Coordinates of C-alpha atoms and ligand atoms in Angstrom, one line a residue:
M189 CA 60.6 14.6 29.9
S190 CA 57.4 12.6 31.1
N191 CA 54.4 11.9 30.2
G192 CA 52.5 10.6 33.7
Q193 CA 52.8 6.5 32.7
A194 CA 54.8 4.4 34.6
F195 CA 57.7 2.9 34.0
D196 CA 57.2 -0.1 32.5
T197 CA 55.1 0.9 29.8
L198 CA 57.8 3.6 29.3
Q199 CA 59.9 1.2 28.5
I200 CA 59.0 -0.4 26.2
H201 CA 56.5 2.9 24.5
G202 CA 59.0 6.1 25.2
G203 CA 60.4 7.9 21.8
A204 CA 58.1 5.0 19.9
A205 CA 55.3 6.1 17.8
P206 CA 54.0 3.4 15.4
D207 CA 56.3 4.5 12.1
P208 CA 54.8 7.3 9.9
A209 CA 55.3 6.3 6.9
T210 CA 54.8 2.5 6.9
G211 CA 53.0 1.8 10.5
A212 CA 56.0 0.1 11.4
R213 CA 54.6 -1.2 15.0
Q214 CA 58.4 -1.7 15.4
T215 CA 61.0 1.2 16.0
P216 CA 62.2 0.9 11.8
I217 CA 66.4 0.8 12.2
Y218 CA 66.5 3.8 9.6
Q219 CA 70.0 2.7 8.0
T220 CA 70.3 6.0 6.3
T221 CA 73.1 8.4 6.1
A222 CA 72.0 12.1 4.8
Y223 CA 67.8 12.9 4.7
V224 CA 65.9 14.9 2.5
F225 CA 65.4 18.3 2.8
R226 CA 61.8 20.0 1.4
D227 CA 63.9 22.5 -1.0
A228 CA 66.3 25.4 -0.4
A229 CA 64.7 27.4 2.6
H230 CA 64.6 24.3 4.8
A231 CA 67.8 23.1 4.1
A232 CA 69.2 26.2 5.6
A233 CA 66.8 26.7 8.7
L234 CA 67.8 22.8 9.5
F235 CA 71.6 23.7 9.4
G236 CA 70.7 27.4 11.6
L237 CA 69.3 26.2 14.0
K238 CA 66.4 27.6 13.1
E239 CA 64.3 24.6 12.9
V240 CA 65.1 21.0 14.6
G241 CA 64.7 17.9 11.9
Y242 CA 66.7 15.4 10.2
I243 CA 70.1 15.8 8.8
Y244 CA 73.1 14.0 9.2
S245 CA 73.3 11.1 10.9
R246 CA 76.5 12.1 13.0
L247 CA 74.2 14.6 14.2
T248 CA 70.8 12.6 14.2
N249 CA 68.7 10.4 13.2
P250 CA 65.1 8.6 13.6
T251 CA 65.9 5.3 15.1
V252 CA 68.6 7.5 17.9
A253 CA 66.0 9.0 18.7
A254 CA 63.8 7.0 19.2
L255 CA 66.0 6.1 22.2
Q256 CA 66.6 9.2 23.2
T257 CA 63.6 10.3 23.9
R258 CA 63.0 7.2 25.7
I259 CA 65.9 7.6 27.9
A260 CA 65.2 10.6 28.9
M261 CA 61.3 9.3 30.0
L262 CA 62.6 6.8 32.1
E263 CA 65.3 8.9 33.9
G264 CA 62.9 11.6 34.4
G265 CA 65.5 13.9 32.0
A266 CA 64.5 16.9 30.0
G267 CA 66.6 15.4 27.1
A268 CA 68.8 13.1 26.0
V269 CA 72.6 12.9 23.9
C270 CA 73.2 9.2 22.4
C271 CA 76.4 8.0 21.6
S272 CA 78.7 5.4 20.5
S273 CA 80.3 4.2 23.7
G274 CA 80.2 5.0 27.7
H275 CA 83.3 6.4 27.9
A276 CA 81.9 8.9 25.3
A277 CA 80.4 9.5 26.9
Q278 CA 81.5 10.8 30.1
I279 CA 83.7 13.1 27.8
M280 CA 80.3 14.4 25.7
A281 CA 79.4 15.1 29.2
L282 CA 82.2 17.1 30.5
F283 CA 82.9 18.6 27.0
P284 CA 80.8 21.4 27.2
L285 CA 81.7 22.1 30.6
M286 CA 85.5 22.0 30.9
A287 CA 88.6 24.0 28.6
P288 CA 93.0 24.2 29.0
G289 CA 93.2 25.0 33.0
R290 CA 89.7 23.0 34.6
N291 CA 89.0 20.6 36.7
I292 CA 86.9 18.2 37.6
V293 CA 86.0 16.7 41.4
A294 CA 85.9 12.9 40.9
S295 CA 84.9 10.2 43.6
N296 CA 87.9 7.9 44.0
R297 CA 86.3 4.4 43.6
L298 CA 84.8 4.0 40.2
Y299 CA 84.9 2.3 36.7
G300 CA 88.8 2.2 36.6
G301 CA 88.5 2.8 32.7
T302 CA 87.0 5.9 33.5
I303 CA 89.6 6.2 36.2
T304 CA 92.7 5.7 32.9
Q305 CA 90.7 7.5 31.7
F306 CA 89.9 10.8 33.9
T307 CA 94.4 11.0 35.0
Q308 CA 95.8 9.8 31.4
T309 CA 93.5 11.1 28.6
F310 CA 92.4 14.4 30.0
K311 CA 96.0 16.2 30.8
R312 CA 96.4 16.0 26.9
F313 CA 93.1 18.3 26.9
G314 CA 94.2 20.0 29.3
W315 CA 92.0 18.7 32.5
S316 CA 92.5 17.6 35.1
T317 CA 90.9 15.8 37.7
K318 CA 90.8 15.6 41.6
F319 CA 90.4 11.7 42.9
V320 CA 88.1 12.2 46.6
D321 CA 85.8 9.6 48.9
F322 CA 82.6 11.1 48.4
D323 CA 82.5 9.4 51.8
D324 CA 84.3 12.7 53.0
L325 CA 81.8 15.9 52.3
D326 CA 84.1 18.2 54.1
A327 CA 86.9 16.7 51.6
V328 CA 84.3 16.9 48.5
K329 CA 84.0 20.4 49.6
A330 CA 87.8 21.1 50.0
A331 CA 89.1 20.2 46.1
I332 CA 87.0 22.5 44.4
D333 CA 88.3 24.9 43.7
G334 CA 87.9 28.4 41.0
D335 CA 88.7 26.8 38.0
T336 CA 85.9 23.1 38.6
R337 CA 83.1 23.2 36.7
A338 CA 81.5 19.5 37.8
I339 CA 81.6 16.8 40.3
F340 CA 81.9 12.7 39.0
C341 CA 80.2 10.0 40.7
E342 CA 79.1 6.5 40.2
T343 CA 75.3 5.4 41.8
I344 CA 76.4 1.9 42.2
A345 CA 80.4 1.9 42.1
N346 CA 81.7 -0.6 40.3
P347 CA 83.4 -2.6 40.7
G348 CA 80.7 -3.5 43.5
G349 CA 79.9 -3.1 46.8
Y350 CA 79.0 0.6 47.9
V351 CA 76.7 3.0 47.0
T352 CA 77.3 7.0 46.8
D353 CA 75.4 9.7 48.9
L354 CA 74.0 10.5 46.6
P355 CA 71.3 13.8 48.2
A356 CA 74.7 14.8 50.1
I357 CA 77.2 15.1 47.1
A358 CA 74.0 17.4 45.5
K359 CA 73.9 19.5 48.0
V360 CA 77.7 20.1 47.8
A361 CA 77.3 21.2 44.4
D362 CA 74.8 23.2 44.3
T363 CA 75.8 24.6 47.1
A364 CA 79.4 25.1 44.7
G365 CA 77.0 26.3 41.8
I366 CA 78.6 23.0 39.7
P367 CA 76.6 20.6 38.1
L368 CA 77.0 17.2 38.9
I369 CA 77.2 14.4 37.0
V370 CA 76.4 10.8 37.8
D371 CA 77.5 7.5 36.6
N372 CA 73.7 5.1 37.0
T373 CA 75.3 2.0 34.4
T374 CA 75.8 -0.4 37.3
A375 CA 72.1 0.9 39.0
T376 CA 69.8 1.7 35.7
P377 CA 66.5 3.8 36.2
W378 CA 65.3 0.9 37.8
I379 CA 66.9 0.9 40.2
C380 CA 66.8 4.8 40.6
R381 CA 67.0 8.0 39.6
P382 CA 70.5 10.3 40.4
I383 CA 68.0 13.6 38.8
E384 CA 65.7 12.7 41.7
H385 CA 68.6 13.2 44.2
G386 CA 69.7 15.6 42.5
A387 CA 71.8 15.3 39.4
T388 CA 72.7 18.0 36.5
L389 CA 73.6 14.8 34.3
V390 CA 73.0 11.0 34.1
V391 CA 75.5 9.2 31.3
H392 CA 75.5 5.1 31.1
S393 CA 77.5 2.5 29.5
M394 CA 74.2 1.4 27.7
T395 CA 76.7 -1.4 26.9
K396 CA 75.6 -2.4 30.1
Y397 CA 72.4 -3.6 31.6
L398 CA 70.2 -1.1 29.6
T399 CA 71.1 -3.1 26.5
G400 CA 71.3 -6.2 28.0
N401 CA 72.9 -8.8 26.0
G402 CA 76.3 -7.5 25.5
T403 CA 76.3 -7.9 22.2
V404 CA 76.3 -3.7 21.2
T405 CA 79.0 -0.7 22.2
G406 CA 76.5 2.6 23.7
G407 CA 76.1 5.2 26.0
V408 CA 74.3 8.5 26.6
I409 CA 73.8 11.8 28.5
V410 CA 70.9 12.8 30.2
D411 CA 70.9 16.2 31.2
S412 CA 67.7 17.1 34.3
G413 CA 67.1 20.1 32.3
K414 CA 66.9 22.2 35.6
F415 CA 70.9 23.9 35.8
D416 CA 71.3 27.8 35.3
W417 CA 74.1 27.2 32.3
S418 CA 74.2 30.9 33.0
A419 CA 74.0 31.9 36.6
S420 CA 78.3 32.4 36.0
D421 CA 80.6 32.7 34.0
K422 CA 82.0 29.2 34.0
F423 CA 79.7 27.3 31.4
P424 CA 80.5 29.8 28.1
S425 CA 79.2 27.2 25.2
L426 CA 76.5 26.5 27.2
S427 CA 76.0 31.0 28.3
Q428 CA 77.8 32.4 25.6
P429 CA 76.9 33.2 21.7
E430 CA 78.1 30.5 19.7
P431 CA 80.4 30.9 16.7
A432 CA 79.8 28.3 14.9
Y433 CA 76.1 29.3 14.7
H434 CA 75.9 32.9 14.0
G435 CA 76.2 33.9 18.1
L436 CA 73.2 32.0 18.9
K437 CA 73.2 31.5 22.7
F438 CA 72.0 27.9 23.0
H439 CA 71.3 28.2 26.9
E440 CA 69.1 31.5 25.3
T441 CA 67.6 30.2 23.1
F442 CA 67.2 26.7 24.2
G443 CA 66.1 27.1 27.5
A444 CA 65.8 23.5 29.2
L445 CA 66.7 21.6 26.4
A446 CA 70.4 23.4 25.8
F447 CA 73.2 20.8 26.8
T448 CA 70.8 18.5 24.7
F449 CA 71.5 20.9 21.8
H450 CA 74.6 21.5 22.2
G451 CA 75.5 17.8 22.9
I452 CA 73.5 16.8 19.3
A453 CA 74.6 20.3 17.2
V454 CA 78.5 20.8 18.8
G455 CA 79.1 17.9 20.8
L456 CA 78.1 15.2 18.0
R457 CA 78.9 17.8 14.7
D458 CA 82.9 18.0 15.9
L459 CA 83.9 14.7 17.8
G460 CA 81.9 12.5 15.9
M461 CA 81.3 10.3 18.8
T462 CA 77.9 9.0 16.5
L463 CA 75.4 5.5 18.3
N464 CA 74.4 4.0 14.8
P465 CA 70.8 2.7 14.2
Q466 CA 71.6 -1.0 14.3
A467 CA 73.3 -0.2 18.0
A468 CA 70.1 2.1 19.0
H469 CA 68.1 -1.0 17.5
Y470 CA 69.5 -3.7 19.9
T471 CA 69.5 -1.3 23.6
L472 CA 65.7 -0.2 22.1
M473 CA 64.7 -4.4 21.9
G474 CA 66.4 -4.5 25.8
I475 CA 65.2 -1.9 27.5
E476 CA 61.6 -3.0 26.9
T477 CA 62.5 -5.8 29.6
L478 CA 64.8 -3.5 32.4
S479 CA 62.7 -4.1 35.3
L480 CA 61.8 -7.5 34.5
R481 CA 65.5 -8.3 34.5
M482 CA 67.0 -6.1 36.9
A483 CA 64.3 -8.0 39.3
K484 CA 65.5 -11.5 38.6
H485 CA 69.1 -9.5 38.6
V486 CA 68.7 -8.2 42.2
A487 CA 67.0 -11.1 43.6
N488 CA 69.8 -13.7 42.4
A489 CA 72.4 -11.4 43.4
Q490 CA 70.8 -11.5 47.1
T491 CA 70.7 -15.1 47.2
I492 CA 73.9 -15.6 45.9
S493 CA 75.7 -13.0 47.7
R494 CA 74.3 -14.5 51.3
W495 CA 75.3 -18.0 49.7
L496 CA 79.1 -16.7 49.7
E497 CA 79.2 -15.0 52.8
K498 CA 78.6 -18.3 54.8
H499 CA 81.2 -20.7 52.4
P500 CA 84.2 -21.1 54.2
A501 CA 86.7 -20.0 51.8
V502 CA 85.1 -16.5 51.2
G503 CA 86.6 -13.7 53.4
T504 CA 84.5 -10.7 52.6
V505 CA 81.3 -9.9 50.1
T506 CA 80.1 -6.6 49.5
Y507 CA 76.7 -7.1 48.3
P508 CA 75.2 -3.4 49.7
G509 CA 72.2 -6.2 50.2
L510 CA 73.2 -8.0 52.9
D511 CA 73.2 -6.7 56.7
T512 CA 77.1 -6.9 57.2
S513 CA 77.6 -4.2 54.3
P514 CA 78.6 -0.7 56.0
Y515 CA 75.8 1.1 52.9
K516 CA 72.5 -1.3 53.4
A517 CA 71.8 1.4 55.0
R518 CA 72.2 4.1 52.5
A519 CA 70.9 1.3 49.2
A520 CA 67.9 0.9 51.1
S521 CA 67.5 4.6 50.5
I522 CA 68.9 5.8 47.7
C523 CA 68.4 2.1 45.4
P524 CA 65.0 0.6 47.6
K525 CA 64.8 -2.4 45.1
G526 CA 68.5 -3.0 45.5
P527 CA 71.5 -2.0 45.6
G528 CA 72.0 -3.4 41.6
A529 CA 73.8 -7.3 40.8
L530 CA 77.3 -6.4 41.1
F531 CA 79.7 -7.0 43.8
T532 CA 83.1 -8.5 45.2
V533 CA 84.3 -11.6 47.1
Q534 CA 87.6 -12.1 48.7
L535 CA 88.9 -15.2 48.7
K536 CA 90.6 -16.2 51.9
G537 CA 93.8 -17.3 49.6
G538 CA 93.6 -14.5 48.0
Y539 CA 95.8 -13.6 44.5
D540 CA 96.6 -17.3 43.7
A541 CA 92.9 -18.8 44.7
C542 CA 91.0 -15.5 42.7
L543 CA 92.9 -16.5 39.3
K544 CA 91.6 -20.6 40.3
F545 CA 88.9 -20.4 41.3
V546 CA 88.4 -17.8 38.1
S547 CA 89.6 -20.3 35.6
S548 CA 87.7 -23.0 37.4
L549 CA 84.4 -21.5 36.3
K550 CA 82.5 -22.7 34.2
L551 CA 78.7 -21.0 33.6
F552 CA 80.8 -17.9 35.0
S553 CA 82.2 -16.8 31.7
H554 CA 85.2 -14.6 32.7
V555 CA 85.2 -11.9 30.9
A556 CA 85.5 -7.7 30.5
N557 CA 81.9 -6.2 31.1
L558 CA 79.0 -6.1 33.1
G559 CA 75.5 -6.2 33.0
D560 CA 75.0 -9.2 30.4
A561 CA 71.5 -11.2 31.5
R562 CA 74.9 -13.9 31.9
S563 CA 76.4 -14.3 34.9
L564 CA 80.2 -12.8 34.5
V565 CA 83.2 -12.8 36.8
I566 CA 87.1 -11.7 35.9
H567 CA 89.5 -10.2 38.8
S568 CA 90.0 -6.8 38.8
A569 CA 93.5 -6.5 39.6
S570 CA 95.2 -8.4 37.3
T571 CA 93.2 -7.4 34.2
T572 CA 90.9 -3.7 34.3
H573 CA 92.2 -2.5 37.6
S574 CA 95.5 -3.2 36.4
Q575 CA 97.2 0.2 35.3
L576 CA 96.5 1.6 38.8
T577 CA 98.4 1.8 41.9
A578 CA 98.4 -0.4 44.7
D579 CA 96.8 2.1 47.1
Q580 CA 94.4 3.3 44.1
Q581 CA 93.4 -0.7 43.7
I582 CA 92.8 -0.8 46.7
A583 CA 90.5 2.2 47.3
A584 CA 88.5 1.7 44.0
G585 CA 87.8 -1.9 45.6
A586 CA 89.9 -3.7 43.0
A587 CA 92.5 -5.8 45.5
P588 CA 94.7 -8.4 44.0
D589 CA 92.4 -10.6 46.4
V590 CA 89.1 -10.3 45.1
V591 CA 87.2 -10.8 42.5
R592 CA 84.4 -9.3 41.6
L593 CA 81.3 -10.8 40.2
S594 CA 78.2 -10.0 37.6
I595 CA 75.6 -12.4 38.6
G596 CA 73.0 -13.0 35.9
I597 CA 69.8 -14.2 35.5
E598 CA 69.9 -18.0 35.4
D599 CA 68.6 -19.7 37.7
P600 CA 70.2 -18.9 41.2
N601 CA 71.1 -23.2 42.1
D602 CA 73.0 -23.4 39.2
L603 CA 75.1 -20.9 39.9
I604 CA 76.0 -21.9 43.2
A605 CA 76.7 -25.1 42.3
D606 CA 79.3 -23.7 39.6
L607 CA 81.0 -21.4 42.8
D608 CA 80.6 -23.9 44.5
Q609 CA 82.3 -26.1 42.1
A610 CA 85.7 -23.2 42.0
L611 CA 85.6 -22.6 45.7
K612 CA 86.8 -25.8 45.2
A613 CA 89.0 -26.1 42.8
A614 CA 90.7 -23.4 44.2
T615 CA 90.7 -24.2 48.0
A616 CA 92.2 -27.8 46.4
Ligands
PLP721 C1 81.5 -0.2 31.3 C2 81.5 1.3 31.4 C3 82.2 2.7 31.6 C4 82.8 2.4 29.7 O1 81.5 2.3 29.3 P1 81.7 1.5 27.5 O2 80.4 1.5 27.3 O3 82.6 0.7 27.4 O4 82.9 2.8 27.2 C5 81.4 3.5 31.9 N1 81.2 3.4 33.2 C6 80.8 2.0 34.1 C7 80.1 1.9 35.2 C8 80.9 0.7 32.6 O5 80.5 -0.4 33.7

């Protein structure tokens, strides 16, 4: 979905024309459950997917639709489906691809909640996950078997410091004939557009940078429109007749929009993980300033990571923009505008110093969130990653002696002053 306009224009105008009924310049919040049919024939056509339109807000809503179009444009995708959270987006992305007995191959560097979802909850659907070090391409290839239906990774892996070699992983997925799903939450499309590197689907927790101020829980799946769902018999939900729509074949009927239509007409209809229009409104507002915020997030992260690295109480700082990061060169090619604003800091005082540091910070908020305008901190090992084994914690960059920082857009000198006093308290 592209009209040739630049990112800074699309983030304000993408998907949003003046309201046809009232001329309202800002996208209205269509706070309605249902939509009046023109006549019985119109209703029948909508229900049979013969005509596209609004039926019921579990499936489609004009405020949500504006947001879907805007994000699809920013990511360079064919279409997008919004849903109620980032975790809902992951289920919604995999739902059309999976069945009992099928598996996915996922990076072992992922958001802690995602590892738990993929390990525990997926089991109940009969799905399984093979976690692999995505720097070891032979291991990724070896993990793919006849039941693998997707490869999953994050662009900049939470809790920060790691950038995935997307083009290399996309090549592996392409050779195996399976889709690559990339969680682009911590990068945002301003920093990286995974579809340009070969991703099939992009998922986001809109809860984070897209909304940008810690007000909303939301998710989105963007489809590149480039995957050939009919090339094998692996994806019958998209390539074979759908009984609930009179035997309609999504791929044959909707082409590049097959995944998007399936996500709405089957995924939202039956899983019901719908985004509400009020939340869509907040996220539309947030995205209007995405490029401005991300540039400041990145500049602050660069300044603060450099300062922290020189502090005597600090061991390793993982920001991929630092010369000391093993991922600096990869970050520069995949995230040329800067590798986000999320990284971990190792404290020489270990676990206890981390807890003291976190409770001494005043400007930084101790919360289980990231991608807020305000700076945030968390000790992952005792919170978000506490359900993982010690080995999983270390593999995920959440060892007991590190804290994760999500750098906000405040004045960097005030943030440094806060970090300085908390480091003093932690080492006293
Ligand atoms: C927060 C987050 C999620 C989960 O999103 P929710 O909106 O909290 O459900 C998934 N992936 C990443 C990288 C995240 O940061």
